[in-house]
Amino acid sequence: MTIPLRERVPLAPFTTLGLGGPARYFQECTTEPELREALTAARERGLRVQIIGGGSNLVIADAGFPGLVLKVAIGGVTLRDAADGAELVAGAGVEWDALVRQAVERGWAGIECLSGIPGTVGATPIQNVGAYGQEIADTLVSVRCLERDSLAEVVFTREQCEFVYRGSRFKGRDRDRYVVLEVTLQLRRDTLPQVRYAELVQAVGRHGGLEHLEPREAVRVVRDTVLELRRRKSMVLDPTDPNARSVGSFFVNPVLSAEAFDELARRRRAAGEVDGIPQFPADGRVKVPAAWLIEHAGFAKGYRLGGVGISTHHALALVNHRGTTTELLALAQSIEQAVYERFGVRLEREPVVVG
Ligand SMILES: Cc1cc2nc3c(=O)[nH]c(=O)nc-3n(C[C@H](O)[C@H](O)[C@H](O)COP(=O)(O)OP(=O)(O)OC[C@H]3O[C@@H](n4cnc5c(N)ncnc54)[C@H](O)[C@@H]3O)c2cc1C
């Protein structure tokens, strides 16, 4: 063992939920050599490794994590004008929203709808973060990684990341295999931002629209509008907001085959329910808002059970009110069961459960 590892470090303060027990060992790595050294130390000791960034998509078990938690805090941002746009290269530990802000200040378009998402740059490819009609897959050029076992450096192009809705190879078949070191994005210069998401289109319209604006100003208006919408739903980190101790959305929106959606509609008719099910086309399939399913399965916004509950502003966000992870996961399970019994749809959890 070459480096001393911190021992029995509480993990709750490293997460936005504020839940969970300690890490047996903990190390923050601000450089690639530190990361290599820590991974080597873990291998020598036969320790399991859990990588974390900003902890905004993590549910830590009450018992904590019995191995080594590595917090990736590698910094560094390079912004370059390129012939056909602008290139951004950012270290995995850079705060995501700070990067968005820098791009928007320069008037570069492509990630402005992803304003206000907590966490680090390195986590964005893991679940292909997305919001308001944009996802990181739209602008990502490549991801530079370290393979945890061999310590070999590997670069994945966008295609090789196998991005899907709220997922990628890093959350799927290569889960826990790589550490993201750096992400390269390609943004657009001198073009108006594209706004497609209906709620955002309307909100931007209330601010007078984008058509009469210079591209630089338009990108800023989109960012400000997204932040405003997110604040209303407690979807930005605000320590004074009691709804803020969450991981954002706890469930992803189910994407159903046409047959499964017809079956869902049939069930509703058979139960005498007349109001339509909200639906969005998704590459030949049908996306149904998980929040709608949850509320119609009997779990209203503001619902409380012991020390946990549902956000008063968003049915998808489970909130910690000084409870435990056991309580939170029990609530998640009750919601899943109620939605399945009522609609025959299995909800999928978005955050990563550790421990
Ligand atoms: C209020 C709120 C709003 C949110 N809104 C959105 C939203 O609109 N859209 C959305 O997609 N998400 C949203 N999220 C979820 C979360 O912010 C994102 O998933 C974010 O990208 C997680 O980043 P993080 O650094 O906090 O990752 P962590 O929570 O620390 O880790 C998440 C996962 O990524 C892995 N990971 C982290 N860093 C690395 C790395 N360098 N290399 C390899 N693996 C890594 C971890 O091992 C873990 O599996 C929201 C969360 C909150 C609390």
Short mmCIF file of C-alpha atoms and ligand atoms in Angstrom, two decimals:
data_model
loop_
_atom_site.label_atom_id
_atom_site.label_comp_id
_atom_site.label_asym_id
_atom_site.label_seq_id
_atom_site.Cartn_x
_atom_site.Cartn_y
_atom_site.Cartn_z
CA MET A 1 0.00 0.00 0.00
CA THR A 2 1.54 3.27 -1.08
CA ILE A 3 -1.15 5.80 -0.22
CA PRO A 4 -2.95 6.13 3.10
CA LEU A 5 -6.73 5.79 2.66
CA ARG A 6 -9.19 7.64 4.88
CA GLU A 7 -11.22 5.19 6.96
CA ARG A 8 -14.89 5.02 7.99
CA VAL A 9 -15.93 8.23 6.24
CA PRO A 10 -19.67 9.10 6.40
CA LEU A 11 -21.04 9.15 2.86
CA ALA A 12 -24.35 10.97 3.43
CA PRO A 13 -22.71 14.44 3.18
CA PHE A 14 -21.35 13.45 -0.25
CA THR A 15 -24.87 12.85 -1.59
CA THR A 16 -27.79 15.13 -2.38
CA LEU A 17 -30.19 12.75 -0.59
CA GLY A 18 -28.12 13.00 2.59
CA LEU A 19 -28.68 9.32 3.41
CA GLY A 20 -26.58 6.24 4.03
CA GLY A 21 -23.75 4.92 6.18
CA PRO A 22 -19.97 5.25 5.95
CA ALA A 23 -17.40 4.06 3.43
CA ARG A 24 -14.91 1.55 4.88
CA TYR A 25 -12.25 3.49 2.96
CA PHE A 26 -12.54 6.79 1.10
CA GLN A 27 -10.27 8.72 -1.22
CA GLU A 28 -10.77 11.88 -3.24
CA CYS A 29 -8.69 11.90 -6.44
CA THR A 30 -7.90 15.21 -8.09
CA THR A 31 -5.41 13.82 -10.65
CA GLU A 32 -5.13 10.76 -12.87
CA PRO A 33 -1.99 9.43 -11.09
CA GLU A 34 -3.87 9.62 -7.75
CA LEU A 35 -6.72 7.67 -9.27
CA ARG A 36 -4.38 4.99 -10.64
CA GLU A 37 -2.67 4.73 -7.27
CA ALA A 38 -5.96 4.38 -5.41
CA LEU A 39 -7.23 1.71 -7.82
CA THR A 40 -3.94 -0.18 -7.39
CA ALA A 41 -4.26 0.08 -3.60
CA ALA A 42 -7.79 -1.34 -3.80
CA ARG A 43 -6.61 -4.23 -5.95
CA GLU A 44 -3.75 -5.03 -3.57
CA ARG A 45 -6.20 -5.14 -0.66
CA GLY A 46 -8.94 -6.95 -2.57
CA LEU A 47 -11.38 -4.08 -1.95
CA ARG A 48 -14.53 -3.42 -3.92
CA VAL A 49 -14.48 0.06 -5.48
CA GLN A 50 -17.36 2.51 -5.85
CA ILE A 51 -16.78 5.58 -8.01
CA ILE A 52 -18.71 8.71 -7.11
CA GLY A 53 -18.90 12.24 -8.50
CA GLY A 54 -21.31 14.78 -6.99
CA GLY A 55 -23.49 12.11 -5.36
CA SER A 56 -26.68 13.42 -6.97
CA ASN A 57 -27.78 10.08 -8.36
CA LEU A 58 -26.72 7.82 -5.50
CA VAL A 59 -28.69 5.96 -2.85
CA ILE A 60 -26.25 4.71 -0.22
CA ALA A 61 -27.30 1.78 1.99
CA ASP A 62 -27.73 2.51 5.70
CA ALA A 63 -24.86 0.08 6.37
CA GLY A 64 -22.63 2.10 4.05
CA PHE A 65 -20.15 0.60 1.58
CA PRO A 66 -17.68 -2.08 2.73
CA GLY A 67 -14.96 -1.21 0.18
CA LEU A 68 -13.19 1.88 -1.17
CA VAL A 69 -15.21 4.87 -2.36
CA LEU A 70 -13.30 6.98 -4.88
CA LYS A 71 -14.57 10.49 -5.43
CA VAL A 72 -13.41 11.69 -8.85
CA ALA A 73 -12.48 15.37 -8.59
CA ILE A 74 -10.26 15.78 -11.66
CA GLY A 75 -10.64 19.35 -12.90
CA GLY A 76 -9.69 21.31 -15.99
CA VAL A 77 -11.72 22.87 -18.79
CA THR A 78 -10.49 23.71 -22.30
CA LEU A 79 -12.76 25.76 -24.54
CA ARG A 80 -11.78 26.05 -28.19
CA ASP A 81 -13.34 27.72 -31.19
CA ALA A 82 -13.38 25.11 -33.94
CA ALA A 83 -14.02 25.62 -37.66
CA ASP A 84 -17.49 24.09 -37.51
CA GLY A 85 -18.44 25.10 -33.97
CA ALA A 86 -16.85 25.06 -30.56
CA GLU A 87 -15.15 22.30 -28.65
CA LEU A 88 -15.22 21.79 -24.91
CA VAL A 89 -12.96 19.37 -23.08
CA ALA A 90 -13.68 18.98 -19.38
CA GLY A 91 -12.23 16.89 -16.58
CA ALA A 92 -14.59 14.38 -14.97
CA GLY A 93 -14.71 16.24 -11.66
CA VAL A 94 -15.79 19.58 -13.11
CA GLU A 95 -19.24 20.66 -11.89
CA TRP A 96 -21.61 20.09 -14.79
CA ASP A 97 -23.65 23.25 -14.38
CA ALA A 98 -20.52 25.41 -14.16
CA LEU A 99 -19.54 24.02 -17.57
CA VAL A 100 -22.99 24.78 -19.00
CA ARG A 101 -22.72 28.31 -17.65
CA GLN A 102 -19.33 28.83 -19.31
CA ALA A 103 -20.65 27.60 -22.66
CA VAL A 104 -23.77 29.79 -22.40
CA GLU A 105 -21.68 32.86 -21.51
CA ARG A 106 -19.86 32.38 -24.82
CA GLY A 107 -23.15 31.98 -26.65
CA TRP A 108 -22.43 28.35 -27.58
CA ALA A 109 -25.53 26.22 -28.10
CA GLY A 110 -26.13 22.55 -27.43
CA ILE A 111 -26.25 22.04 -23.66
CA GLU A 112 -28.28 25.05 -22.47
CA CYS A 113 -31.39 22.86 -21.82
CA LEU A 114 -29.24 20.77 -19.46
CA SER A 115 -28.82 23.79 -17.16
CA GLY A 116 -29.24 23.17 -13.45
CA ILE A 117 -28.58 19.43 -13.46
CA PRO A 118 -26.46 18.74 -10.37
CA GLY A 119 -23.34 16.58 -10.37
CA THR A 120 -20.14 16.28 -12.34
CA VAL A 121 -19.14 16.15 -15.99
CA GLY A 122 -17.82 12.58 -15.59
CA ALA A 123 -21.24 11.25 -14.64
CA THR A 124 -23.11 12.76 -17.58
CA PRO A 125 -22.36 9.94 -20.06
CA ILE A 126 -23.19 7.23 -17.49
CA GLN A 127 -26.97 7.66 -17.75
CA ASN A 128 -26.92 9.97 -20.79
CA VAL A 129 -28.26 12.86 -18.73
CA GLY A 130 -31.13 14.67 -20.34
CA ALA A 131 -33.76 17.31 -19.77
CA TYR A 132 -36.12 19.57 -21.73
CA GLY A 133 -35.46 17.85 -25.07
CA GLN A 134 -31.65 17.68 -24.91
CA GLU A 135 -29.36 14.89 -23.79
CA ILE A 136 -25.60 14.69 -23.53
CA ALA A 137 -25.53 12.20 -26.44
CA ASP A 138 -26.53 15.09 -28.77
CA THR A 139 -23.24 16.95 -28.32
CA LEU A 140 -20.78 14.41 -26.93
CA VAL A 141 -17.82 13.64 -29.21
CA SER A 142 -15.83 11.27 -27.01
CA VAL A 143 -15.22 10.03 -23.49
CA ARG A 144 -11.71 9.28 -22.22
CA CYS A 145 -11.73 6.54 -19.58
CA LEU A 146 -9.50 4.41 -17.42
CA GLU A 147 -10.28 0.71 -17.34
CA ARG A 148 -10.43 -0.11 -13.65
CA ASP A 149 -8.81 -3.57 -13.86
CA SER A 150 -6.02 -3.03 -16.38
CA LEU A 151 -5.55 0.73 -15.77
CA ALA A 152 -5.45 1.07 -19.56
CA GLU A 153 -6.70 4.31 -21.10
CA VAL A 154 -9.59 3.88 -23.53
CA VAL A 155 -11.35 6.52 -25.66
CA PHE A 156 -14.96 5.90 -26.67
CA THR A 157 -16.61 7.80 -29.51
CA ARG A 158 -20.26 8.81 -29.18
CA GLU A 159 -21.35 5.73 -31.17
CA GLN A 160 -19.26 3.45 -28.98
CA CYS A 161 -20.93 4.80 -25.82
CA GLU A 162 -24.18 3.01 -26.89
CA PHE A 163 -26.39 5.80 -25.60
CA VAL A 164 -30.08 5.13 -25.04
CA TYR A 165 -32.75 7.01 -23.07
CA ARG A 166 -31.21 7.44 -19.56
CA GLY A 167 -28.55 4.83 -20.24
CA SER A 168 -25.30 3.87 -21.96
CA ARG A 169 -22.82 1.00 -22.03
CA PHE A 170 -21.39 2.47 -18.78
CA LYS A 171 -24.71 1.88 -16.98
CA GLY A 172 -25.38 -1.35 -18.88
CA ARG A 173 -22.99 -4.06 -20.01
CA ASP A 174 -19.87 -2.17 -18.83
CA ARG A 175 -21.26 -1.07 -15.48
CA ASP A 176 -18.42 -0.42 -12.99
CA ARG A 177 -15.74 -1.27 -15.58
CA TYR A 178 -14.42 2.22 -16.39
CA VAL A 179 -13.70 5.51 -14.67
CA VAL A 180 -14.50 8.51 -16.83
CA LEU A 181 -11.52 10.90 -16.89
CA GLU A 182 -12.57 13.50 -19.44
CA VAL A 183 -15.45 14.33 -21.77
CA THR A 184 -15.25 16.19 -25.11
CA LEU A 185 -18.30 18.01 -26.44
CA GLN A 186 -18.93 19.77 -29.74
CA LEU A 187 -21.25 22.80 -29.51
CA ARG A 188 -22.65 25.20 -32.11
CA ARG A 189 -21.62 28.82 -32.54
CA ASP A 190 -23.64 31.63 -34.08
CA THR A 191 -26.87 29.67 -34.35
CA LEU A 192 -30.11 30.04 -32.43
CA PRO A 193 -30.64 27.27 -29.87
CA GLN A 194 -33.17 24.62 -30.85
CA VAL A 195 -36.06 24.44 -28.41
CA ARG A 196 -38.41 21.50 -28.96
CA TYR A 197 -39.79 20.49 -25.56
CA ALA A 198 -43.39 21.79 -25.39
CA GLU A 199 -43.22 23.15 -21.81
CA LEU A 200 -39.98 25.00 -22.60
CA VAL A 201 -41.28 26.31 -25.95
CA GLN A 202 -44.26 27.83 -24.11
CA ALA A 203 -42.15 29.31 -21.32
CA VAL A 204 -39.66 30.83 -23.79
CA GLY A 205 -42.66 32.22 -25.69
CA ARG A 206 -43.84 33.97 -22.52
CA HIS A 207 -40.42 35.68 -22.44
CA GLY A 208 -41.01 36.97 -25.98
CA GLY A 209 -39.52 34.08 -27.99
CA LEU A 210 -36.06 33.72 -29.48
CA GLU A 211 -36.49 34.74 -33.11
CA HIS A 212 -35.66 38.43 -32.61
CA LEU A 213 -32.59 37.71 -30.45
CA GLU A 214 -28.89 37.36 -31.25
CA PRO A 215 -27.79 33.71 -30.81
CA ARG A 216 -25.73 34.61 -27.72
CA GLU A 217 -28.70 36.28 -26.03
CA ALA A 218 -31.06 33.47 -27.09
CA VAL A 219 -28.89 30.79 -25.47
CA ARG A 220 -28.89 32.78 -22.23
CA VAL A 221 -32.68 33.16 -22.32
CA VAL A 222 -33.07 29.39 -22.74
CA ARG A 223 -30.75 28.72 -19.78
CA ASP A 224 -32.57 31.22 -17.55
CA THR A 225 -35.95 29.80 -18.54
CA VAL A 226 -34.86 26.21 -17.87
CA LEU A 227 -33.53 27.23 -14.44
CA GLU A 228 -36.82 28.98 -13.68
CA LEU A 229 -38.86 25.90 -14.66
CA ARG A 230 -36.56 23.61 -12.68
CA ARG A 231 -36.73 25.79 -9.55
CA ARG A 232 -40.53 25.55 -9.58
CA LYS A 233 -40.21 21.75 -9.48
CA SER A 234 -37.42 21.73 -6.87
CA MET A 235 -35.14 20.31 -9.55
CA VAL A 236 -32.17 22.54 -8.75
CA LEU A 237 -30.10 22.14 -5.61
CA ASP A 238 -31.26 24.65 -3.01
CA PRO A 239 -30.36 23.96 0.62
CA THR A 240 -33.31 26.05 1.80
CA ASP A 241 -35.83 23.92 -0.13
CA PRO A 242 -37.15 20.99 1.97
CA ASN A 243 -37.82 19.08 -1.29
CA ALA A 244 -34.19 19.33 -2.31
CA ARG A 245 -32.87 16.26 -0.48
CA SER A 246 -33.50 13.97 -3.44
CA VAL A 247 -31.83 12.39 -6.46
CA GLY A 248 -34.13 14.31 -8.81
CA SER A 249 -36.34 11.79 -10.60
CA PHE A 250 -36.32 8.45 -8.81
CA PHE A 251 -37.95 6.58 -11.71
CA VAL A 252 -37.43 6.83 -15.47
CA ASN A 253 -40.41 7.33 -17.75
CA PRO A 254 -41.48 3.90 -19.03
CA VAL A 255 -41.14 3.45 -22.80
CA LEU A 256 -43.79 0.93 -23.90
CA SER A 257 -44.33 -1.02 -27.09
CA ALA A 258 -47.52 -0.08 -28.97
CA GLU A 259 -49.09 -3.36 -27.78
CA ALA A 260 -48.19 -2.69 -24.14
CA PHE A 261 -49.63 0.82 -24.40
CA ASP A 262 -52.89 -0.57 -25.90
CA GLU A 263 -53.09 -3.01 -23.00
CA LEU A 264 -52.63 -0.11 -20.56
CA ALA A 265 -55.42 1.85 -22.26
CA ARG A 266 -57.65 -1.27 -22.23
CA ARG A 267 -57.13 -1.69 -18.47
CA ARG A 268 -58.10 1.93 -17.89
CA ARG A 269 -61.29 1.56 -19.94
CA ALA A 270 -62.16 -1.70 -18.16
CA ALA A 271 -61.76 0.10 -14.82
CA GLY A 272 -64.16 2.80 -16.02
CA GLU A 273 -61.42 5.45 -16.15
CA VAL A 274 -62.16 7.97 -18.86
CA ASP A 275 -59.31 10.48 -18.79
CA GLY A 276 -56.63 9.86 -21.41
CA ILE A 277 -53.15 8.66 -20.61
CA PRO A 278 -50.49 11.26 -21.47
CA GLN A 279 -48.13 9.84 -24.07
CA PHE A 280 -45.16 10.89 -26.18
CA PRO A 281 -43.80 9.18 -29.28
CA ALA A 282 -40.38 7.58 -28.72
CA ASP A 283 -38.85 5.97 -31.83
CA GLY A 284 -41.90 3.88 -32.70
CA ARG A 285 -42.67 3.24 -29.05
CA VAL A 286 -44.69 5.20 -26.51
CA LYS A 287 -43.25 7.08 -23.54
CA VAL A 288 -45.60 7.48 -20.58
CA PRO A 289 -44.81 9.96 -17.77
CA ALA A 290 -43.91 7.97 -14.65
CA ALA A 291 -45.16 10.91 -12.54
CA TRP A 292 -48.67 10.47 -14.00
CA LEU A 293 -48.65 6.73 -13.29
CA ILE A 294 -47.46 7.34 -9.71
CA GLU A 295 -50.09 9.98 -8.96
CA HIS A 296 -52.86 7.89 -10.52
CA ALA A 297 -51.74 4.88 -8.48
CA GLY A 298 -52.53 6.81 -5.29
CA PHE A 299 -49.24 8.54 -4.43
CA ALA A 300 -49.84 12.28 -4.46
CA LYS A 301 -47.22 15.00 -4.34
CA GLY A 302 -46.36 15.73 -0.71
CA TYR A 303 -47.11 12.14 0.43
CA ARG A 304 -45.15 11.29 3.62
CA LEU A 305 -44.27 7.92 5.14
CA GLY A 306 -42.08 8.11 8.24
CA GLY A 307 -38.94 10.06 7.48
CA VAL A 308 -39.31 10.04 3.71
CA GLY A 309 -41.86 11.17 1.17
CA ILE A 310 -42.68 12.52 -2.27
CA SER A 311 -41.72 16.06 -3.24
CA THR A 312 -44.55 18.57 -2.96
CA HIS A 313 -43.53 19.84 -6.41
CA HIS A 314 -42.81 16.67 -8.40
CA ALA A 315 -44.28 13.18 -8.02
CA LEU A 316 -41.12 11.61 -9.45
CA ALA A 317 -38.83 12.89 -6.71
CA LEU A 318 -38.57 10.91 -3.46
CA VAL A 319 -37.36 13.12 -0.64
CA ASN A 320 -35.46 12.47 2.57
CA HIS A 321 -37.02 14.20 5.59
CA ARG A 322 -34.40 12.92 8.03
CA GLY A 323 -35.34 9.29 7.39
CA THR A 324 -33.27 6.26 6.37
CA THR A 325 -32.35 4.55 3.14
CA THR A 326 -34.38 1.52 4.25
CA GLU A 327 -37.47 3.75 4.50
CA LEU A 328 -36.76 5.37 1.14
CA LEU A 329 -36.35 2.05 -0.66
CA ALA A 330 -39.50 0.70 1.04
CA LEU A 331 -41.44 3.72 -0.27
CA ALA A 332 -39.98 3.16 -3.75
CA GLN A 333 -41.09 -0.46 -3.60
CA SER A 334 -44.64 0.46 -2.49
CA ILE A 335 -44.90 2.89 -5.41
CA GLU A 336 -43.59 0.28 -7.87
CA GLN A 337 -46.07 -2.27 -6.57
CA ALA A 338 -49.03 0.12 -6.72
CA VAL A 339 -48.17 1.19 -10.29
CA TYR A 340 -47.78 -2.44 -11.37
CA GLU A 341 -51.07 -3.52 -9.76
CA ARG A 342 -52.96 -0.57 -11.21
CA PHE A 343 -51.42 -0.36 -14.68
CA GLY A 344 -49.35 -3.52 -15.29
CA VAL A 345 -46.29 -1.29 -15.87
CA ARG A 346 -42.98 -1.98 -14.11
CA LEU A 347 -41.21 1.23 -13.11
CA GLU A 348 -37.43 1.32 -13.47
CA ARG A 349 -35.32 3.14 -10.89
CA GLU A 350 -32.99 5.86 -12.11
CA PRO A 351 -30.41 6.27 -9.27
CA VAL A 352 -27.61 3.87 -8.49
CA VAL A 353 -28.05 1.96 -5.23
CA VAL A 354 -24.72 1.48 -3.43
CA GLY A 355 -23.94 -0.97 -0.64
C1 LIG B 1 -32.35 17.99 -7.97
C2 LIG B 1 -31.85 17.00 -9.00
C3 LIG B 1 -32.22 17.15 -10.33
C4 LIG B 1 -31.75 16.25 -11.30
N1 LIG B 1 -32.15 16.42 -12.60
C5 LIG B 1 -31.71 15.58 -13.55
C6 LIG B 1 -32.11 15.76 -14.92
O1 LIG B 1 -32.83 16.68 -15.26
N2 LIG B 1 -31.64 14.87 -15.84
C7 LIG B 1 -30.82 13.84 -15.50
O2 LIG B 1 -30.43 13.08 -16.40
N3 LIG B 1 -30.42 13.66 -14.22
C8 LIG B 1 -30.84 14.49 -13.24
N4 LIG B 1 -30.46 14.30 -11.94
C9 LIG B 1 -29.62 13.16 -11.60
C10 LIG B 1 -28.11 13.50 -11.50
O3 LIG B 1 -27.91 14.87 -11.24
C11 LIG B 1 -27.35 13.12 -12.76
O4 LIG B 1 -27.49 11.74 -13.02
C12 LIG B 1 -25.86 13.46 -12.65
O5 LIG B 1 -25.23 13.26 -13.88
C13 LIG B 1 -25.13 12.64 -11.59
O6 LIG B 1 -23.85 13.19 -11.43
P1 LIG B 1 -22.98 12.95 -10.14
O7 LIG B 1 -21.62 13.49 -10.40
O8 LIG B 1 -23.68 13.48 -8.96
O9 LIG B 1 -22.91 11.36 -10.09
P2 LIG B 1 -23.01 10.42 -8.82
O10 LIG B 1 -24.39 10.50 -8.26
O11 LIG B 1 -21.89 10.63 -7.91
O12 LIG B 1 -22.87 8.99 -9.53
C14 LIG B 1 -23.87 8.50 -10.40
C15 LIG B 1 -23.33 7.30 -11.17
O13 LIG B 1 -22.29 7.75 -12.05
C16 LIG B 1 -21.07 7.05 -11.74
N5 LIG B 1 -19.99 8.00 -11.91
C17 LIG B 1 -19.88 9.25 -11.43
N6 LIG B 1 -18.74 9.82 -11.83
C18 LIG B 1 -18.08 8.89 -12.59
C19 LIG B 1 -16.86 8.86 -13.28
N7 LIG B 1 -16.02 9.91 -13.31
N8 LIG B 1 -16.52 7.72 -13.93
C20 LIG B 1 -17.33 6.65 -13.92
N9 LIG B 1 -18.51 6.62 -13.29
C21 LIG B 1 -18.89 7.74 -12.64
C22 LIG B 1 -21.23 6.55 -10.32
O14 LIG B 1 -20.43 5.40 -10.10
C23 LIG B 1 -22.70 6.22 -10.28
O15 LIG B 1 -22.92 4.98 -10.89
C24 LIG B 1 -30.91 15.18 -10.94
C25 LIG B 1 -30.53 15.04 -9.58
C26 LIG B 1 -31.00 15.94 -8.63
C27 LIG B 1 -30.57 15.78 -7.20
#
